[in-house]
Amino acid sequence: MQEFTVHNPQEPVLSGTTSVAEPEIAPRFDSDYGVGLGCLLFSFSIFYYTSVAALTNGAFVLPWSLAAMYSVWLMNAGKLRWFWKKQPPEYLHHRLLLGYVWLVSCFTLNRSIPVFDSSAPWLMFAIVIAGASAILFTWEKYLQHPLKSMLFALMGCSAVIWLYYALCLIPYYLLSIPALLLLGISVHSFVPLLLSITYLRVLALWWGEFRPAILTGVIIPIAITVYFSMTWRRISNTIRYQTNATATQPADDLPNWVMLARQIEDDWITRRVLMGSKVYQVADSEGTIFSGRNTTDMVVRHDPLVLIASLFTQKLDLADAEQINILNVLYDTRHETQERLWSGSDLRTANVLTHARIYPHMRLAYTEKTISIANHSGSSRWQEEALYTFFLPEGSVVSALSLWINGIEQKSLLTSQSKADSAYKTIVGVESRDPSVVHWQEGNMVKVKVFPCTARENRKFKLGITTPLKADGSRLTYENIWFKGPGAEKATETIRLEFPQGLPAPHLPFEPTNASPGVIVHEGAYQSVWQARFKITPVGKESFAFGGKTYTLEPLHKTLENFEAKAFYLDINQAWSKRELNALWPVVRNRPVFVANEQLIRLTEANKDEQFKALSAFNFSLFPVQYIPDPENALLITKSTAVSPTLLDLANAPFSKTLSRHAPQGLRTFLISDDASSYIKSLNELSIVRVKKTSWEALLEMISQNQFPADPEADLSVVSIESADIQIRETEGPASGHAPDHLLRLFAYNHIMKQLGGRFLNHSFQTDSVLNAKLIREAETAHIVSPVSSMVVLETRQDYDRFDIRKSKNSLDNATLKTAGAVPEPHEWLLIILFCILAGYFTFRHYVR
């Protein structure tokens, strides 16, 4: 076995030699180092596998054993001594490698006994680079000088990282020393410290030759940390002053957190300041670190920059509810902050089956999402709750829910939202038995809860969604229904799309695994956001009859009506540009023009630029339509940002109460963007505003000609679905038709939302027993999830009886892909029964004789 020698960089080279005076550590590879590489690779494989499989209990035993074994191996080879003895300098590379073998054991143990939360992505990358540079250091002799300089810069940076970890672990040292005699695993507390000492010794030996590179590697991470901490402190103080300013403003219609959220500058450091302990491991008031884990479902990260910055800055003066609301609005964390009765940290989405039937001639689709949930807790008795948020295309409605109980599919019953919620909470929170529930949520979302999910077997549920297809010029678009929930990174998925055989195959972002006329199948990894695009076809006049009424599909009647606005209201926010306002101004300035800045302000040539500068700095806007004095003759022009509070976020605020009392009906509104904010979407669904999407060119033309698209829903028997360019008409009396029952479901959902109107804002529909009962009956008839109705699956018939949940006798059932067309009317049932009696008589009469 080749021995390793080290030359002191300051020692002169003997005359007569041709070598250059430079340090040589490990010029050749030896078997002891090979054993260490094998241990590191094996330990990392175990760490990676247990991380992907979410295994925690006992996962550290093998990496710990390998680290201990390699330590004994090096001691036996004379390349490692007890830490209180002087270490052989020629074997520094072995000790660096040993340090990383122990580090893998540390991070594996950290999942069972957490000291640090999951590392931020940049930190994981930095640790991998540090390990790679430590291994490359073994062959340092063979590198060119520029590469050596880069290597020692990385070594300097690595030393800073492990010194940081060593300092963080100081509070654990006193406990770990006596624990060494009882529990050997406490040695992990000292690994970063011992590795830091090894790094410092390496850097000291090469300081003379590579001083600039080493200084660069040490100074850069320290400088970044100082800059981040100073910026963090500045932003924290700014937010604190803004919070004080909003609290002293005279207009208090909106909650203070809304006023704050709309003016906060959104950058990567501000985002971390706002997330704080909800998302990051931070320092407490005494300067010690603590985990940010809380009652939310957010993934808490360990970011050294955030942790160090929090040591020198006071905590934001925001209540938990205010902080969560700001995160929900600005960073879309609504799923993660929802209420949970049980943890779901060990759950993963194992498999997804997406089965969709497309009806291009009716501009709608029905999709069933069957999801399998795996529990990786390692304990067969540990029960967890799965929480999913499904994001639906505009105008979609949930029309089916199933839960597999003891291997058998059990379909849902529809009931009021309050009854479903009460049943679920009682059974899950107290009795810990099998239920599932789906609730409507504002913003084209639904929430699904499933309990219990155990490690004994995967839990499976199915959600059915009726969706309008999006009509855009010459194509129809089917949008996949995606979700947030237990991690789906490793989930498999089968996608099956069915459509009329004569229709050309749709354009897809993936290659089909199997295809036949009218059917496309794809198998592979789960994909969240994708679309299938079909060639557009004319709308067929199809009908569905049920309950003595007929629902007929028609093309959307698009006509223009004469409308001369007496006043214009501009909903200006960050989405607007000065160029757009300048183009609009000549067309509207001859009539009163108003903006909303704490109150309605009339725009003039004198204040136009000033008001635009103030309003365009807002992240979002909430135009107070309730204060428009003459909504019948007003025109609102809006362009939305991607974020805004929902109406539910504003519940109980004076703004919401005023809006519920003085909400206009069908305020004419032009939307100049591809998508509306959550606020505008909700107002449109509730018919408080009547939104028409258009372009700037078309907008200017219609204003100049005093025109606005006519309202097809002026006929109370019609609901329009503008995204699909269709309308559904309800008429009395049965009629023949072969349309699926989804026409009734879409009609009922839109009709319920129209009736809610401003009552949704103050929940007065819940106290109006007549209206509430009427809306629930309509939802039961169509068997759909809405603001007043939910679907629930309980374990036994006794559970349904206990909570007074019963199946309506005159209603549709859960939607299904087996549905072929209209349900027979009562008189049709009579004819069917009469036919069966006659057929039975003539078939079996000879037996009677």
mmCIF file of C-alpha atoms in Angstrom, residues 3-216:
data_model
loop_
_atom_site.group_PDB
_atom_site.id
_atom_site.type_symbol
_atom_site.label_atom_id
_atom_site.label_comp_id
_atom_site.label_asym_id
_atom_site.label_seq_id
_atom_site.Cartn_x
_atom_site.Cartn_y
_atom_site.Cartn_z
ATOM 1 C CA GLU A 3 2.031 5.780 1.904
ATOM 2 C CA PHE A 4 0.958 9.421 1.792
ATOM 3 C CA THR A 5 3.336 12.207 2.599
ATOM 4 C CA VAL A 6 2.925 15.911 3.095
ATOM 5 C CA HIS A 7 5.390 18.653 2.250
ATOM 6 C CA ASN A 8 5.164 21.844 4.233
ATOM 7 C CA PRO A 9 4.549 24.706 1.763
ATOM 8 C CA GLN A 10 7.226 26.814 3.546
ATOM 9 C CA GLU A 11 9.894 24.078 3.409
ATOM 10 C CA PRO A 12 12.514 24.608 0.618
ATOM 11 C CA VAL A 13 12.970 21.963 -2.031
ATOM 12 C CA LEU A 14 16.255 20.017 -2.030
ATOM 13 C CA SER A 15 18.710 20.910 -4.772
ATOM 14 C CA GLY A 16 18.876 18.589 -7.693
ATOM 15 C CA THR A 17 15.168 17.852 -7.750
ATOM 16 C CA THR A 18 12.838 18.901 -10.522
ATOM 17 C CA SER A 19 9.675 19.203 -8.463
ATOM 18 C CA VAL A 20 8.158 22.514 -7.401
ATOM 19 C CA ALA A 21 7.833 23.326 -3.708
ATOM 20 C CA GLU A 22 4.120 22.757 -3.191
ATOM 21 C CA PRO A 23 2.049 20.728 -0.749
ATOM 22 C CA GLU A 24 1.319 17.149 -1.674
ATOM 23 C CA ILE A 25 -1.520 15.468 0.087
ATOM 24 C CA ALA A 26 -2.630 12.055 -1.143
ATOM 25 C CA PRO A 27 -0.990 12.051 -4.572
ATOM 26 C CA ARG A 28 -2.123 8.500 -5.000
ATOM 27 C CA PHE A 29 -5.313 6.663 -4.211
ATOM 28 C CA ASP A 30 -5.198 3.979 -1.482
ATOM 29 C CA SER A 31 -7.491 1.211 -0.347
ATOM 30 C CA ASP A 32 -8.362 2.906 2.960
ATOM 31 C CA TYR A 33 -9.671 5.906 1.064
ATOM 32 C CA GLY A 34 -11.574 3.564 -1.279
ATOM 33 C CA VAL A 35 -13.307 1.996 1.712
ATOM 34 C CA GLY A 36 -14.359 5.470 2.830
ATOM 35 C CA LEU A 37 -15.749 6.351 -0.601
ATOM 36 C CA GLY A 38 -17.729 3.108 -0.544
ATOM 37 C CA CYS A 39 -19.118 3.935 2.912
ATOM 38 C CA LEU A 40 -20.049 7.460 1.780
ATOM 39 C CA LEU A 41 -21.802 6.208 -1.347
ATOM 40 C CA PHE A 42 -23.685 3.498 0.541
ATOM 41 C CA SER A 43 -24.700 5.888 3.360
ATOM 42 C CA PHE A 44 -25.895 8.517 0.894
ATOM 43 C CA SER A 45 -27.925 5.878 -0.984
ATOM 44 C CA ILE A 46 -29.628 4.907 2.274
ATOM 45 C CA PHE A 47 -30.238 8.566 3.116
ATOM 46 C CA TYR A 48 -31.735 9.249 -0.319
ATOM 47 C CA TYR A 49 -33.929 6.134 -0.329
ATOM 48 C CA THR A 50 -35.310 6.730 3.169
ATOM 49 C CA SER A 51 -35.932 10.374 2.236
ATOM 50 C CA VAL A 52 -37.910 9.475 -0.892
ATOM 51 C CA ALA A 53 -39.803 6.715 0.921
ATOM 52 C CA ALA A 54 -40.382 9.052 3.917
ATOM 53 C CA LEU A 55 -38.899 6.510 6.338
ATOM 54 C CA THR A 56 -37.661 7.993 9.603
ATOM 55 C CA ASN A 57 -37.778 5.435 12.396
ATOM 56 C CA GLY A 58 -34.420 3.688 12.673
ATOM 57 C CA ALA A 59 -33.251 4.904 9.261
ATOM 58 C CA PHE A 60 -30.044 6.316 10.793
ATOM 59 C CA VAL A 61 -28.802 2.954 12.135
ATOM 60 C CA LEU A 62 -27.024 1.815 8.960
ATOM 61 C CA PRO A 63 -25.328 5.176 8.173
ATOM 62 C CA TRP A 64 -24.291 5.434 11.840
ATOM 63 C CA SER A 65 -22.877 1.920 11.778
ATOM 64 C CA LEU A 66 -20.939 2.646 8.569
ATOM 65 C CA ALA A 67 -19.514 5.870 10.025
ATOM 66 C CA ALA A 68 -18.442 4.082 13.216
ATOM 67 C CA MET A 69 -16.970 1.211 11.198
ATOM 68 C CA TYR A 70 -14.921 3.536 8.996
ATOM 69 C CA SER A 71 -13.672 5.392 12.084
ATOM 70 C CA VAL A 72 -12.410 2.109 13.573
ATOM 71 C CA TRP A 73 -10.939 1.179 10.196
ATOM 72 C CA LEU A 74 -8.873 4.385 10.023
ATOM 73 C CA MET A 75 -7.763 4.020 13.638
ATOM 74 C CA ASN A 76 -6.590 0.508 12.928
ATOM 75 C CA ALA A 77 -4.664 1.812 9.884
ATOM 76 C CA GLY A 78 -3.013 4.513 12.006
ATOM 77 C CA LYS A 79 -4.606 7.327 10.009
ATOM 78 C CA LEU A 80 -6.936 8.512 12.772
ATOM 79 C CA ARG A 81 -6.379 8.988 16.494
ATOM 80 C CA TRP A 82 -8.662 9.847 19.384
ATOM 81 C CA PHE A 83 -9.739 13.467 19.144
ATOM 82 C CA TRP A 84 -7.659 14.541 22.157
ATOM 83 C CA LYS A 85 -4.485 13.330 20.450
ATOM 84 C CA LYS A 86 -2.542 15.082 17.710
ATOM 85 C CA GLN A 87 -3.742 13.887 14.299
ATOM 86 C CA PRO A 88 -1.279 12.829 11.553
ATOM 87 C CA PRO A 89 -1.199 15.757 9.084
ATOM 88 C CA GLU A 90 -0.559 13.521 6.078
ATOM 89 C CA TYR A 91 -4.008 11.924 6.419
ATOM 90 C CA LEU A 92 -6.149 15.046 6.356
ATOM 91 C CA HIS A 93 -7.976 13.861 3.250
ATOM 92 C CA HIS A 94 -9.051 10.676 5.069
ATOM 93 C CA ARG A 95 -10.460 12.712 7.944
ATOM 94 C CA LEU A 96 -12.329 15.004 5.553
ATOM 95 C CA LEU A 97 -13.923 11.980 3.938
ATOM 96 C CA LEU A 98 -14.715 10.485 7.347
ATOM 97 C CA GLY A 99 -16.380 13.779 8.312
ATOM 98 C CA TYR A 100 -18.767 13.548 5.377
ATOM 99 C CA VAL A 101 -19.560 9.903 6.120
ATOM 100 C CA TRP A 102 -20.535 11.049 9.614
ATOM 101 C CA LEU A 103 -22.478 14.000 8.189
ATOM 102 C CA VAL A 104 -24.711 11.683 6.179
ATOM 103 C CA SER A 105 -25.440 9.870 9.438
ATOM 104 C CA CYS A 106 -26.150 13.254 11.095
ATOM 105 C CA PHE A 107 -28.687 14.308 8.477
ATOM 106 C CA THR A 108 -30.336 10.876 8.549
ATOM 107 C CA LEU A 109 -30.638 11.019 12.345
ATOM 108 C CA ASN A 110 -31.968 14.578 12.101
ATOM 109 C CA ARG A 111 -35.134 13.242 10.480
ATOM 110 C CA SER A 112 -35.841 11.105 13.563
ATOM 111 C CA ILE A 113 -34.575 13.564 16.195
ATOM 112 C CA PRO A 114 -34.985 16.945 14.462
ATOM 113 C CA VAL A 115 -32.632 19.721 15.438
ATOM 114 C CA PHE A 116 -32.644 21.389 12.034
ATOM 115 C CA ASP A 117 -35.613 21.433 9.669
ATOM 116 C CA SER A 118 -35.288 20.432 6.018
ATOM 117 C CA SER A 119 -32.533 22.422 4.356
ATOM 118 C CA ALA A 120 -33.342 25.217 1.933
ATOM 119 C CA PRO A 121 -32.608 24.202 -1.694
ATOM 120 C CA TRP A 122 -29.549 26.468 -1.964
ATOM 121 C CA LEU A 123 -28.131 24.988 1.261
ATOM 122 C CA MET A 124 -28.545 21.425 -0.014
ATOM 123 C CA PHE A 125 -26.701 22.413 -3.180
ATOM 124 C CA ALA A 126 -23.915 24.063 -1.154
ATOM 125 C CA ILE A 127 -23.462 20.965 1.027
ATOM 126 C CA VAL A 128 -23.207 18.704 -2.029
ATOM 127 C CA ILE A 129 -20.614 21.036 -3.582
ATOM 128 C CA ALA A 130 -18.691 21.085 -0.287
ATOM 129 C CA GLY A 131 -18.584 17.291 -0.239
ATOM 130 C CA ALA A 132 -17.521 17.104 -3.873
ATOM 131 C CA SER A 133 -14.698 19.609 -3.294
ATOM 132 C CA ALA A 134 -13.505 17.622 -0.252
ATOM 133 C CA ILE A 135 -13.221 14.507 -2.412
ATOM 134 C CA LEU A 136 -11.519 16.453 -5.210
ATOM 135 C CA PHE A 137 -9.007 17.728 -2.652
ATOM 136 C CA THR A 138 -7.520 14.210 -2.575
ATOM 137 C CA TRP A 139 -6.221 14.733 -6.125
ATOM 138 C CA GLU A 140 -5.243 18.376 -5.574
ATOM 139 C CA LYS A 141 -1.664 17.713 -6.713
ATOM 140 C CA TYR A 142 -2.769 16.963 -10.262
ATOM 141 C CA LEU A 143 -4.830 20.120 -10.785
ATOM 142 C CA GLN A 144 -3.694 23.219 -12.661
ATOM 143 C CA HIS A 145 -3.089 26.303 -10.524
ATOM 144 C CA PRO A 146 -6.371 28.108 -11.494
ATOM 145 C CA LEU A 147 -8.358 24.991 -10.575
ATOM 146 C CA LYS A 148 -6.452 24.725 -7.308
ATOM 147 C CA SER A 149 -7.377 28.311 -6.487
ATOM 148 C CA MET A 150 -11.036 27.560 -7.181
ATOM 149 C CA LEU A 151 -10.779 24.403 -5.057
ATOM 150 C CA PHE A 152 -9.357 26.259 -2.044
ATOM 151 C CA ALA A 153 -12.006 28.986 -2.429
ATOM 152 C CA LEU A 154 -14.617 26.231 -2.144
ATOM 153 C CA MET A 155 -12.765 24.769 0.834
ATOM 154 C CA GLY A 156 -12.890 28.186 2.539
ATOM 155 C CA CYS A 157 -16.613 28.448 1.876
ATOM 156 C CA SER A 158 -17.136 24.901 3.203
ATOM 157 C CA ALA A 159 -15.271 25.762 6.392
ATOM 158 C CA VAL A 160 -17.704 28.661 6.975
ATOM 159 C CA ILE A 161 -20.719 26.364 6.497
ATOM 160 C CA TRP A 162 -19.532 23.791 9.049
ATOM 161 C CA LEU A 163 -18.441 26.471 11.530
ATOM 162 C CA TYR A 164 -21.996 27.796 11.305
ATOM 163 C CA TYR A 165 -23.418 24.355 12.129
ATOM 164 C CA ALA A 166 -20.887 23.925 14.954
ATOM 165 C CA LEU A 167 -21.940 27.250 16.503
ATOM 166 C CA CYS A 168 -25.645 26.398 16.213
ATOM 167 C CA LEU A 169 -25.053 23.155 18.102
ATOM 168 C CA ILE A 170 -23.256 24.767 21.068
ATOM 169 C CA PRO A 171 -26.378 24.526 23.314
ATOM 170 C CA TYR A 172 -26.382 20.744 22.754
ATOM 171 C CA TYR A 173 -22.737 20.105 23.706
ATOM 172 C CA LEU A 174 -23.264 20.024 27.465
ATOM 173 C CA LEU A 175 -26.057 17.486 27.087
ATOM 174 C CA SER A 176 -24.203 15.412 24.512
ATOM 175 C CA ILE A 177 -21.021 14.835 26.553
ATOM 176 C CA PRO A 178 -22.629 12.770 29.366
ATOM 177 C CA ALA A 179 -24.970 11.166 26.832
ATOM 178 C CA LEU A 180 -21.938 9.687 25.052
ATOM 179 C CA LEU A 181 -21.711 7.088 27.825
ATOM 180 C CA LEU A 182 -25.405 6.228 27.594
ATOM 181 C CA LEU A 183 -26.326 6.874 23.987
ATOM 182 C CA GLY A 184 -23.483 6.840 21.477
ATOM 183 C CA ILE A 185 -25.619 8.696 18.940
ATOM 184 C CA SER A 186 -24.943 11.994 20.756
ATOM 185 C CA VAL A 187 -21.531 11.987 19.082
ATOM 186 C CA HIS A 188 -23.353 13.448 16.075
ATOM 187 C CA SER A 189 -23.519 16.792 17.888
ATOM 188 C CA PHE A 190 -19.732 17.173 17.568
ATOM 189 C CA VAL A 191 -19.361 16.132 13.911
ATOM 190 C CA PRO A 192 -19.599 19.675 12.419
ATOM 191 C CA LEU A 193 -17.115 20.941 15.051
ATOM 192 C CA LEU A 194 -14.561 18.197 14.330
ATOM 193 C CA LEU A 195 -15.013 18.656 10.576
ATOM 194 C CA SER A 196 -14.501 22.425 10.969
ATOM 195 C CA ILE A 197 -11.221 21.798 12.806
ATOM 196 C CA THR A 198 -10.061 19.572 9.942
ATOM 197 C CA TYR A 199 -10.938 22.247 7.402
ATOM 198 C CA LEU A 200 -9.114 24.943 9.392
ATOM 199 C CA ARG A 201 -6.011 22.778 9.517
ATOM 200 C CA VAL A 202 -6.098 22.242 5.748
ATOM 201 C CA LEU A 203 -6.523 25.973 5.108
ATOM 202 C CA ALA A 204 -3.715 26.811 7.542
ATOM 203 C CA LEU A 205 -1.284 24.501 5.695
ATOM 204 C CA TRP A 206 -2.068 26.099 2.318
ATOM 205 C CA TRP A 207 -2.523 29.655 3.578
ATOM 206 C CA GLY A 208 0.794 30.897 2.271
ATOM 207 C CA GLU A 209 0.274 29.822 -1.342
ATOM 208 C CA PHE A 210 -3.497 30.225 -1.757
ATOM 209 C CA ARG A 211 -4.259 33.090 0.618
ATOM 210 C CA PRO A 212 -6.344 35.151 -1.915
ATOM 211 C CA ALA A 213 -8.443 32.138 -2.894
ATOM 212 C CA ILE A 214 -9.029 31.078 0.714
ATOM 213 C CA LEU A 215 -9.920 34.630 1.751
ATOM 214 C CA THR A 216 -12.358 34.864 -1.170
#
